[in-house]
Each structure stands twice: as structure tokens, then as C-alpha cells.
Amino acid sequence: MTSYLISDLHLDENRPEITRAFFDFLRGPAAGAEALYILGDFFEVWIGDDDDAPLAREVADELRRYSGSGVELYLMHGNRDFLLGQDFAHRAGAVLLPDPSLVTLAGQKVLLMHGDSLCTLDEEYMVFRQQARDPDWQEALLAKPLDERRQIAAQIRAVSKSMNSRKAEDIMDVTPAEVEKAMRAHGVHTLIHGHTHRPDRHQFSLDGTAAERIVLGDWGTFGWCLKADRNSLELQHWPIA
């Protein structure tokens, strides 16, 4: 059976073409798959499972139809949608997947991550990440009214965009030593992640053994996925109209 892995769709009401492309993907190439893994930043922003925006309902309904067809659906938090919770997962018929997670793909043990935790040179972001993953901070944020949460999310995005524009490119990429550390800790030689928006396949040696880091692409001009068959992993992309 075939599984698919995607990440960084950044679904947003201002980019309806990406939502349409995703639904086409579910109804086309990914139809009848064994599993679909969404490795974070599925939404551009997520302010809580009680979000009443039309996009949230539309996507949940589409995912429910998809998972209801028999596909195993997995969602992982990203740095944009770290507030995704069990209520949304239940509505979508999905399982929330911890970051990192170990799975078996193409006959091998593989480590799945969103990828932001690997970018340790970006010290400003790592400070924010630690705060944003704190349960007390999340609880306090979710207790605020929806409109206030929308304003806070807009402020966070604006600050992030401004900060990133001043950072060197290598600072926002993964740290090789952190990649090796994570792979050693989980006993794997294949790592799959998103986050960096730099789709590629990186081969290297890990403790004398061939290893690979596969980076999923973000959805914009192109859609990206990793197709996992019984014996192969294939990174694919196609134009989004």
C-alpha cells in the first residue's frame, strides 16, 4: 500500500487556490492511500479548535470524508498551528501525532518531525518555541475571546515576518549536529521533515552508515508530497494553478 506525507500547506482564507489544490490531492493522487501524514503548518495560523471561520469547518469536513474512506490520517503540530487539538482531530477523523514520531515506511524505520526544533541557530525563534509549547501559556491564550486571539495571531505573524527578513538564510535552516543528534537518539537513518521550505533529499554518513534527510516542500507555486510505497520513497511536486 501507498502512504503520502505532506507539510507546510499554510491553508489560509486568502489563498483559496491552495485549499482547492489540497482537496484535489485528496480526491486524486492520495485517494485510496493507506495513510496520509500532515507534518505541521497545515494552517497558516490556528487560534483554537473553537475557531468558527468557514475555512476551519470546510477543511475538517473534507478530512472527515477522506479519513472515512478508510485512510489513516495523522496530523502533527507545526510552528503555525501548534494549538491544533483533539476536538479538531476528532472532527477530521485524524490522530494527533507527537513531534517527533517513529513510523515504518518503505520497509524501514523512519523519524518524522515538523523540523522547527532542528533550527537551533535561530535563537530568537527557539525562545518563542519554548514559550508556545508551554501548556500554561497555551491555556491562557485559549481562554481569551476569539477576536482577541485573532489579533494576537496577526501580531505574532507580523513580528515573525519582520524578524525573519533580517536573519541570514543558514540561521533559519536546520543545524546538522541537531539532525544527527535526533537521528541517533531514535536509532534511525532516515529523517523526514518540513518547516524550512527547502524541499530536497540530503544524503550523508551517520556514524559510518548511509543516512538521508528528506525535506518536504511548502505549497505555493507547487504542491509537494513524499510518496512512500513498499520499497521506495519518492519526492514529488506539481504546479498549482
GROMACS .gro file of C-alpha atoms in nm:
model
  241
    1MET     CA    1   0.000   0.000   0.000
    2THR     CA    2   0.098   0.362  -0.056
    3SER     CA    3   0.130   0.636   0.205
    4TYR     CA    4   0.176   1.008   0.147
    5LEU     CA    5   0.348   1.275   0.354
    6ILE     CA    6   0.290   1.649   0.317
    7SER     CA    7   0.360   1.960   0.520
    8ASP     CA    8   0.353   2.340   0.514
    9LEU     CA    9   0.034   2.396   0.318
   10HIS     CA   10  -0.029   2.710   0.526
   11LEU     CA   11  -0.400   2.695   0.448
   12ASP     CA   12  -0.545   3.042   0.467
   13GLU     CA   13  -0.868   3.207   0.353
   14ASN     CA   14  -0.657   3.448   0.148
   15ARG     CA   15  -0.511   3.161  -0.056
   16PRO     CA   16  -0.816   2.961  -0.173
   17GLU     CA   17  -0.617   2.807  -0.458
   18ILE     CA   18  -0.408   2.611  -0.206
   19THR     CA   19  -0.719   2.474  -0.035
   20ARG     CA   20  -0.858   2.370  -0.375
   21ALA     CA   21  -0.527   2.206  -0.465
   22PHE     CA   22  -0.526   2.015  -0.138
   23PHE     CA   23  -0.881   1.888  -0.189
   24ASP     CA   24  -0.788   1.785  -0.544
   25PHE     CA   25  -0.490   1.597  -0.399
   26LEU     CA   26  -0.716   1.409  -0.156
   27ARG     CA   27  -0.961   1.318  -0.430
   28GLY     CA   28  -0.690   1.237  -0.684
   29PRO     CA   29  -0.340   1.101  -0.614
   30ALA     CA   30  -0.399   1.037  -0.243
   31ALA     CA   31  -0.738   0.869  -0.284
   32GLY     CA   32  -0.729   0.513  -0.155
   33ALA     CA   33  -0.395   0.554   0.020
   34GLU     CA   34  -0.312   0.355   0.329
   35ALA     CA   35  -0.215   0.666   0.526
   36LEU     CA   36  -0.164   1.040   0.496
   37TYR     CA   37   0.077   1.220   0.728
   38ILE     CA   38   0.050   1.600   0.756
   39LEU     CA   39   0.369   1.717   0.927
   40GLY     CA   40   0.275   2.059   1.058
   41ASP     CA   41   0.192   2.410   0.938
   42PHE     CA   42  -0.118   2.266   0.780
   43PHE     CA   43  -0.282   2.600   0.857
   44GLU     CA   44  -0.118   2.940   0.830
   45VAL     CA   45  -0.250   3.011   1.177
   46TRP     CA   46  -0.468   2.821   1.425
   47ILE     CA   47  -0.625   3.009   1.712
   48GLY     CA   48  -0.804   2.716   1.873
   49ASP     CA   49  -1.042   2.433   1.792
   50ASP     CA   50  -1.335   2.664   1.863
   51ASP     CA   51  -1.246   2.878   1.561
   52ASP     CA   52  -1.572   2.942   1.374
   53ALA     CA   53  -1.408   3.053   1.049
   54PRO     CA   54  -1.556   2.888   0.735
   55LEU     CA   55  -1.214   2.751   0.633
   56ALA     CA   56  -1.177   2.551   0.954
   57ARG     CA   57  -1.517   2.387   0.907
   58GLU     CA   58  -1.464   2.322   0.536
   59VAL     CA   59  -1.126   2.155   0.589
   60ALA     CA   60  -1.250   1.945   0.882
   61ASP     CA   61  -1.545   1.822   0.677
   62GLU     CA   62  -1.322   1.733   0.380
   63LEU     CA   63  -1.077   1.548   0.604
   64ARG     CA   64  -1.363   1.357   0.768
   65ARG     CA   65  -1.482   1.240   0.427
   66TYR     CA   66  -1.127   1.139   0.337
   67SER     CA   67  -1.048   0.951   0.658
   68GLY     CA   68  -1.397   0.799   0.645
   69SER     CA   69  -1.297   0.628   0.321
   70GLY     CA   70  -1.054   0.414   0.520
   71VAL     CA   71  -0.734   0.619   0.504
   72GLU     CA   72  -0.536   0.654   0.826
   73LEU     CA   73  -0.493   1.028   0.879
   74TYR     CA   74  -0.223   1.179   1.101
   75LEU     CA   75  -0.167   1.543   1.200
   76MET     CA   76   0.149   1.686   1.355
   77HIS     CA   77   0.180   2.031   1.507
   78GLY     CA   78   0.388   2.293   1.331
   79ASN     CA   79   0.509   2.632   1.441
   80ARG     CA   80   0.198   2.796   1.290
   81ASP     CA   81  -0.070   2.556   1.414
   82PHE     CA   82   0.065   2.437   1.748
   83LEU     CA   83  -0.279   2.493   1.904
   84LEU     CA   84  -0.445   2.220   1.698
   85GLY     CA   85  -0.624   2.000   1.949
   86GLN     CA   86  -0.817   1.681   1.996
   87ASP     CA   87  -1.151   1.841   1.908
   88PHE     CA   88  -1.036   1.929   1.557
   89ALA     CA   89  -0.865   1.592   1.519
   90HIS     CA   90  -1.187   1.416   1.617
   91ARG     CA   91  -1.391   1.620   1.368
   92ALA     CA   92  -1.138   1.540   1.095
   93GLY     CA   93  -1.111   1.171   1.181
   94ALA     CA   94  -0.740   1.217   1.244
   95VAL     CA   95  -0.483   1.117   1.502
   96LEU     CA   96  -0.256   1.383   1.652
   97LEU     CA   97   0.099   1.264   1.605
   98PRO     CA   98   0.372   1.363   1.853
   99ASP     CA   99   0.676   1.552   1.724
  100PRO     CA  100   0.898   1.355   1.679
  101SER     CA  101   0.739   1.021   1.586
  102LEU     CA  102   0.873   0.690   1.462
  103VAL     CA  103   0.690   0.509   1.182
  104THR     CA  104   0.769   0.236   0.930
  105LEU     CA  105   0.774   0.343   0.566
  106ALA     CA  106   0.914   0.160   0.263
  107GLY     CA  107   1.023  -0.124   0.490
  108GLN     CA  108   1.237   0.091   0.720
  109LYS     CA  109   1.207   0.277   1.047
  110VAL     CA  110   1.173   0.649   0.979
  111LEU     CA  111   1.172   0.955   1.203
  112LEU     CA  112   0.904   1.217   1.133
  113MET     CA  113   0.934   1.576   1.259
  114HIS     CA  114   0.795   1.915   1.169
  115GLY     CA  115   1.153   2.042   1.165
  116ASP     CA  116   1.144   2.366   1.361
  117SER     CA  117   1.307   2.209   1.666
  118LEU     CA  118   1.612   2.135   1.449
  119CYS     CA  119   1.675   2.504   1.372
  120THR     CA  120   1.875   2.568   1.687
  121LEU     CA  121   2.084   2.852   1.539
  122ASP     CA  122   1.770   3.065   1.530
  123GLU     CA  123   1.789   3.152   1.897
  124GLU     CA  124   1.507   3.408   1.888
  125TYR     CA  125   1.268   3.152   1.745
  126MET     CA  126   1.377   2.881   1.989
  127VAL     CA  127   1.285   3.110   2.279
  128PHE     CA  128   0.940   3.166   2.129
  129ARG     CA  129   0.900   2.793   2.058
  130GLN     CA  130   0.965   2.705   2.420
  131GLN     CA  131   0.702   2.957   2.529
  132ALA     CA  132   0.447   2.850   2.269
  133ARG     CA  133   0.473   2.483   2.370
  134ASP     CA  134   0.417   2.560   2.738
  135PRO     CA  135   0.075   2.420   2.844
  136ASP     CA  136   0.006   2.708   3.083
  137TRP     CA  137   0.080   2.967   2.811
  138GLN     CA  138  -0.147   2.783   2.568
  139GLU     CA  139  -0.425   2.755   2.824
  140ALA     CA  140  -0.408   3.128   2.897
  141LEU     CA  141  -0.417   3.210   2.525
  142LEU     CA  142  -0.710   2.978   2.454
  143ALA     CA  143  -0.906   3.136   2.739
  144LYS     CA  144  -0.914   3.468   2.552
  145PRO     CA  145  -1.205   3.558   2.320
  146LEU     CA  146  -1.173   3.456   1.956
  147ASP     CA  147  -1.137   3.812   1.828
  148GLU     CA  148  -0.855   3.882   2.071
  149ARG     CA  149  -0.680   3.561   1.969
  150ARG     CA  150  -0.705   3.663   1.604
  151GLN     CA  151  -0.541   3.995   1.685
  152ILE     CA  152  -0.263   3.824   1.882
  153ALA     CA  153  -0.202   3.577   1.598
  154ALA     CA  154  -0.177   3.863   1.348
  155GLN     CA  155   0.073   4.040   1.572
  156ILE     CA  156   0.284   3.726   1.611
  157ARG     CA  157   0.291   3.673   1.233
  158ALA     CA  158   0.390   4.034   1.170
  159VAL     CA  159   0.673   4.017   1.423
  160SER     CA  160   0.791   3.682   1.283
  161LYS     CA  161   0.795   3.816   0.927
  162SER     CA  162   0.993   4.121   1.032
  163MET     CA  163   1.244   3.915   1.231
  164ASN     CA  164   1.293   3.659   0.954
  165SER     CA  165   1.363   3.929   0.696
  166ARG     CA  166   1.673   4.028   0.896
  167LYS     CA  167   1.810   3.677   0.952
  168ALA     CA  168   2.074   3.502   0.746
  169GLU     CA  169   1.941   3.209   0.543
  170ASP     CA  170   2.154   2.949   0.721
  171ILE     CA  171   2.021   3.056   1.062
  172MET     CA  172   1.668   2.954   0.958
  173ASP     CA  173   1.779   2.615   0.827
  174VAL     CA  174   1.833   2.302   1.034
  175THR     CA  175   2.152   2.257   1.234
  176PRO     CA  176   2.336   1.948   1.105
  177ALA     CA  177   2.454   1.848   1.453
  178GLU     CA  178   2.094   1.864   1.580
  179VAL     CA  179   1.980   1.645   1.291
  180GLU     CA  180   2.240   1.382   1.374
  181LYS     CA  181   2.157   1.403   1.744
  182ALA     CA  182   1.786   1.340   1.678
  183MET     CA  183   1.854   1.050   1.443
  184ARG     CA  184   2.094   0.886   1.685
  185ALA     CA  185   1.852   0.926   1.973
  186HIS     CA  186   1.582   0.740   1.779
  187GLY     CA  187   1.807   0.485   1.610
  188VAL     CA  188   1.718   0.578   1.251
  189HIS     CA  189   1.899   0.659   0.930
  190THR     CA  190   1.609   0.834   0.758
  191LEU     CA  191   1.453   1.160   0.876
  192ILE     CA  192   1.156   1.332   0.708
  193HIS     CA  193   1.055   1.687   0.798
  194GLY     CA  194   0.917   2.013   0.663
  195HIS     CA  195   0.929   2.367   0.803
  196THR     CA  196   1.228   2.507   0.612
  197HIS     CA  197   1.052   2.534   0.274
  198ARG     CA  198   1.363   2.387   0.111
  199PRO     CA  199   1.250   2.060  -0.047
  200ASP     CA  200   1.538   1.824  -0.115
  201ARG     CA  201   1.696   1.489  -0.034
  202HIS     CA  202   2.021   1.510   0.159
  203GLN     CA  203   2.245   1.204   0.174
  204PHE     CA  204   2.523   1.186   0.431
  205SER     CA  205   2.711   0.946   0.656
  206LEU     CA  206   2.588   0.892   1.010
  207ASP     CA  207   2.841   0.705   1.223
  208GLY     CA  208   2.977   0.531   0.914
  209THR     CA  209   2.635   0.432   0.775
  210ALA     CA  210   2.449   0.590   0.483
  211ALA     CA  211   2.173   0.823   0.604
  212GLU     CA  212   1.919   1.054   0.445
  213ARG     CA  213   1.723   1.365   0.542
  214ILE     CA  214   1.420   1.429   0.322
  215VAL     CA  215   1.271   1.778   0.331
  216LEU     CA  216   0.910   1.827   0.226
  217GLY     CA  217   0.820   2.138   0.030
  218ASP     CA  218   0.573   2.413   0.112
  219TRP     CA  219   0.262   2.455  -0.103
  220GLY     CA  220   0.253   2.771  -0.312
  221THR     CA  221   0.358   2.770  -0.676
  222PHE     CA  222   0.386   2.391  -0.646
  223GLY     CA  223   0.228   2.120  -0.437
  224TRP     CA  224   0.470   1.876  -0.273
  225CYS     CA  225   0.443   1.529  -0.126
  226LEU     CA  226   0.654   1.229  -0.043
  227LYS     CA  227   0.508   0.908  -0.183
  228ALA     CA  228   0.601   0.600   0.019
  229ASP     CA  229   0.549   0.264  -0.146
  230ARG     CA  230   0.652  -0.075  -0.020
  231ASN     CA  231   1.018  -0.030  -0.117
  232SER     CA  232   1.066   0.334  -0.217
  233LEU     CA  233   1.035   0.696  -0.108
  234GLU     CA  234   0.971   0.943  -0.391
  235LEU     CA  235   0.959   1.321  -0.350
  236GLN     CA  236   0.702   1.462  -0.595
  237HIS     CA  237   0.579   1.808  -0.695
  238TRP     CA  238   0.329   1.954  -0.941
  239PRO     CA  239   0.219   2.306  -1.041
  240ILE     CA  240  -0.073   2.468  -0.862
  241ALA     CA  241  -0.291   2.668  -1.099
   0.00000   0.00000   0.00000
